[in-house]
Short mmCIF file of C-alpha atoms in Angstrom, two decimals:
data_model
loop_
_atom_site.label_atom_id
_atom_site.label_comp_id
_atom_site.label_asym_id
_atom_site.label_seq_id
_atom_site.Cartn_x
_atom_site.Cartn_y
_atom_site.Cartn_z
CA UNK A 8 15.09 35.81 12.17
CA UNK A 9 11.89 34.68 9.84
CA UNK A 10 11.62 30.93 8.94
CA UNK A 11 10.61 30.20 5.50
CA UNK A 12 7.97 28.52 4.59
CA UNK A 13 9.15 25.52 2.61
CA UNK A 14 6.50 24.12 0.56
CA UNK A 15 6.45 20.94 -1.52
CA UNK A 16 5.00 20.75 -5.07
CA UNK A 17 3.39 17.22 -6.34
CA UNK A 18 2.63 16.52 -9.66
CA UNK A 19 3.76 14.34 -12.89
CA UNK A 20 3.24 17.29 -15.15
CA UNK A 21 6.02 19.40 -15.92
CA UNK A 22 4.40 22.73 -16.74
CA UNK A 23 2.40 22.83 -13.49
CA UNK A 24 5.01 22.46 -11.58
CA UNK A 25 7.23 25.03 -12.82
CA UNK A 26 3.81 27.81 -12.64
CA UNK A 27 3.04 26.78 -9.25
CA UNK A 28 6.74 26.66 -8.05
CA UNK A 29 7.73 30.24 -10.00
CA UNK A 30 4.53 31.82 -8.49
CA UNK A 31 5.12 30.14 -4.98
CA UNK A 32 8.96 31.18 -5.23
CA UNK A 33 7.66 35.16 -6.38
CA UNK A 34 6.29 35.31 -3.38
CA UNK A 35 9.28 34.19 -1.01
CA UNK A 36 8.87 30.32 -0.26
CA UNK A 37 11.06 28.07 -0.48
CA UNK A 38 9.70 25.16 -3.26
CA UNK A 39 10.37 21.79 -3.61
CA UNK A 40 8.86 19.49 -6.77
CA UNK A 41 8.55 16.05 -6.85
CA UNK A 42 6.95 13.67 -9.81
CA UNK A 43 5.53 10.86 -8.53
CA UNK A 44 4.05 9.90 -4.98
CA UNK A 45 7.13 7.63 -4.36
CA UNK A 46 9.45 10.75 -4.66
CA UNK A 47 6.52 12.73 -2.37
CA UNK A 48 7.17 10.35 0.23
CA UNK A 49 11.29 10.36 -0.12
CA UNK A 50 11.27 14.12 0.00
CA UNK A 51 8.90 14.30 2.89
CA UNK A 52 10.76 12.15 5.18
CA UNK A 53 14.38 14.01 4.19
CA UNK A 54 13.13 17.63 4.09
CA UNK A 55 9.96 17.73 6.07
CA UNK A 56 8.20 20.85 4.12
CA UNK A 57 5.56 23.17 6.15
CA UNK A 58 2.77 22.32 3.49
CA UNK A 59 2.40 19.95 0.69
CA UNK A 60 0.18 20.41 -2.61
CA UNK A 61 -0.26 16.78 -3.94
CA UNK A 62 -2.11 15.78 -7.05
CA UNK A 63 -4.56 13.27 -6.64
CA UNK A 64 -4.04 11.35 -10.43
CA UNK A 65 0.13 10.25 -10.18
CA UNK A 66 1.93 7.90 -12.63
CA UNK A 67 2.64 5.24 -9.78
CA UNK A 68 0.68 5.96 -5.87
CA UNK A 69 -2.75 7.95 -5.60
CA UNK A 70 -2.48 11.32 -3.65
CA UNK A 71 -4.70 9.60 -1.11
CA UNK A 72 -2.09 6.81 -0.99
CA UNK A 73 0.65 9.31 -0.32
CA UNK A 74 -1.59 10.84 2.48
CA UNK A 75 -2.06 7.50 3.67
CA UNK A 76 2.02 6.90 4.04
#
């Protein structure tokens, strides 16, 4: 049986993450969004995705921040 490849979307604008999670879910992955870094970090630690796009420029922690975390 074939995993999927759950993938984790990070952004504070809404329109990029729908393109990036309707192209990404096109293609077979399972997507995840989150707004903020704070969010980033709760769904990390619950869900544990395979890969994480992460803006740098969020509302309330830094993409490096996040990294950091």
């Amino acid at each position: 049986m074939k995993k999927t490849t759950r993938i984790l979307v990070v952004d504070d604008e809404p329109a990029i993450l729908r393109v990036y999670s309707e192209l990404l879910r096109t293609e077979g992955y399972e997507v995840w969004t989150a707004a903020t870094g704070r969010e980033c970090l709760e769904v990390t630690s619950q869900r544990h995705p395979d890969l994480v796009l992460l803006d740098v420029m969020l509302p309330d922690l830094s993409g490096i921040e996040v990294c950091r975390q």
